[in-house]
Amino acid sequence: WALTHPLSLTEVENLKKQMKPDFLDMVPWYSG
């Protein structure tokens, strides 16, 4: 999935900490 979206792993982890638990459900590109 790292090649298909503009966020780095660190940025994604930070977003996951800041946003709601359903963050992954709202962002389909992370499922890859």
Short mmCIF file of N, CA and C in Angstrom, two decimals:
data_model
loop_
_atom_site.label_atom_id
_atom_site.label_comp_id
_atom_site.label_asym_id
_atom_site.label_seq_id
_atom_site.Cartn_x
_atom_site.Cartn_y
_atom_site.Cartn_z
N TRP A 1 0.82 -1.22 0.00
CA TRP A 1 0.00 0.00 0.00
C TRP A 1 0.85 1.26 0.00
N ALA A 2 2.09 1.13 0.45
CA ALA A 2 2.97 2.31 0.58
C ALA A 2 3.20 3.00 -0.76
N LEU A 3 3.06 2.25 -1.84
CA LEU A 3 3.32 2.83 -3.16
C LEU A 3 2.07 3.45 -3.77
N THR A 4 0.94 3.29 -3.10
CA THR A 4 -0.31 3.75 -3.70
C THR A 4 -0.91 4.96 -3.00
N HIS A 5 -0.25 5.46 -1.96
CA HIS A 5 -0.77 6.65 -1.29
C HIS A 5 0.37 7.55 -0.84
N PRO A 6 0.09 8.85 -0.67
CA PRO A 6 1.11 9.86 -0.41
C PRO A 6 1.61 9.92 1.04
N LEU A 7 0.95 9.24 1.96
CA LEU A 7 1.36 9.34 3.36
C LEU A 7 2.47 8.35 3.69
N SER A 8 3.38 8.77 4.54
CA SER A 8 4.42 7.87 5.01
C SER A 8 3.87 7.05 6.17
N LEU A 9 4.54 5.98 6.52
CA LEU A 9 4.07 5.12 7.60
C LEU A 9 3.94 5.89 8.90
N THR A 10 4.90 6.77 9.17
CA THR A 10 4.85 7.57 10.40
C THR A 10 3.63 8.48 10.41
N GLU A 11 3.34 9.09 9.27
CA GLU A 11 2.19 9.99 9.20
C GLU A 11 0.89 9.22 9.41
N VAL A 12 0.82 8.03 8.83
CA VAL A 12 -0.37 7.20 8.99
C VAL A 12 -0.56 6.82 10.46
N GLU A 13 0.53 6.43 11.11
CA GLU A 13 0.45 6.06 12.52
C GLU A 13 -0.02 7.25 13.36
N ASN A 14 0.48 8.44 13.04
CA ASN A 14 0.08 9.63 13.77
C ASN A 14 -1.41 9.92 13.57
N LEU A 15 -1.88 9.75 12.35
CA LEU A 15 -3.29 9.98 12.07
C LEU A 15 -4.16 8.97 12.82
N LYS A 16 -3.70 7.73 12.87
CA LYS A 16 -4.47 6.70 13.56
C LYS A 16 -4.60 7.02 15.05
N LYS A 17 -3.57 7.65 15.61
CA LYS A 17 -3.61 8.00 17.03
C LYS A 17 -4.54 9.18 17.29
N GLN A 18 -4.66 10.06 16.28
CA GLN A 18 -5.43 11.28 16.46
C GLN A 18 -6.91 11.11 16.11
N MET A 19 -7.20 10.20 15.18
CA MET A 19 -8.57 10.07 14.69
C MET A 19 -9.35 8.96 15.38
N LYS A 20 -10.61 8.84 14.99
CA LYS A 20 -11.51 7.85 15.60
C LYS A 20 -11.07 6.43 15.23
N PRO A 21 -11.54 5.44 16.00
CA PRO A 21 -11.21 4.03 15.73
C PRO A 21 -11.66 3.56 14.35
N ASP A 22 -12.64 4.23 13.78
CA ASP A 22 -13.15 3.83 12.46
C ASP A 22 -12.35 4.48 11.33
N PHE A 23 -11.19 5.01 11.65
CA PHE A 23 -10.34 5.67 10.66
C PHE A 23 -10.03 4.74 9.48
N LEU A 24 -9.73 3.49 9.78
CA LEU A 24 -9.39 2.55 8.72
C LEU A 24 -10.57 2.28 7.80
N ASP A 25 -11.78 2.36 8.37
CA ASP A 25 -12.96 2.12 7.55
C ASP A 25 -13.22 3.29 6.61
N MET A 26 -12.77 4.47 7.01
CA MET A 26 -13.00 5.66 6.19
C MET A 26 -11.92 5.84 5.13
N VAL A 27 -10.83 5.11 5.26
CA VAL A 27 -9.72 5.27 4.32
C VAL A 27 -9.42 3.92 3.64
N PRO A 28 -10.11 3.64 2.54
CA PRO A 28 -9.98 2.36 1.84
C PRO A 28 -8.58 2.06 1.31
N TRP A 29 -7.78 3.09 1.02
CA TRP A 29 -6.44 2.84 0.46
C TRP A 29 -5.50 2.21 1.47
N TYR A 30 -5.89 2.25 2.74
CA TYR A 30 -5.01 1.66 3.76
C TYR A 30 -5.14 0.14 3.80
N SER A 31 -6.27 -0.37 3.32
CA SER A 31 -6.53 -1.80 3.39
C SER A 31 -5.58 -2.62 2.53
N GLY A 32 -4.91 -1.96 1.56
CA GLY A 32 -4.01 -2.66 0.68
C GLY A 32 -2.77 -3.12 1.40
#
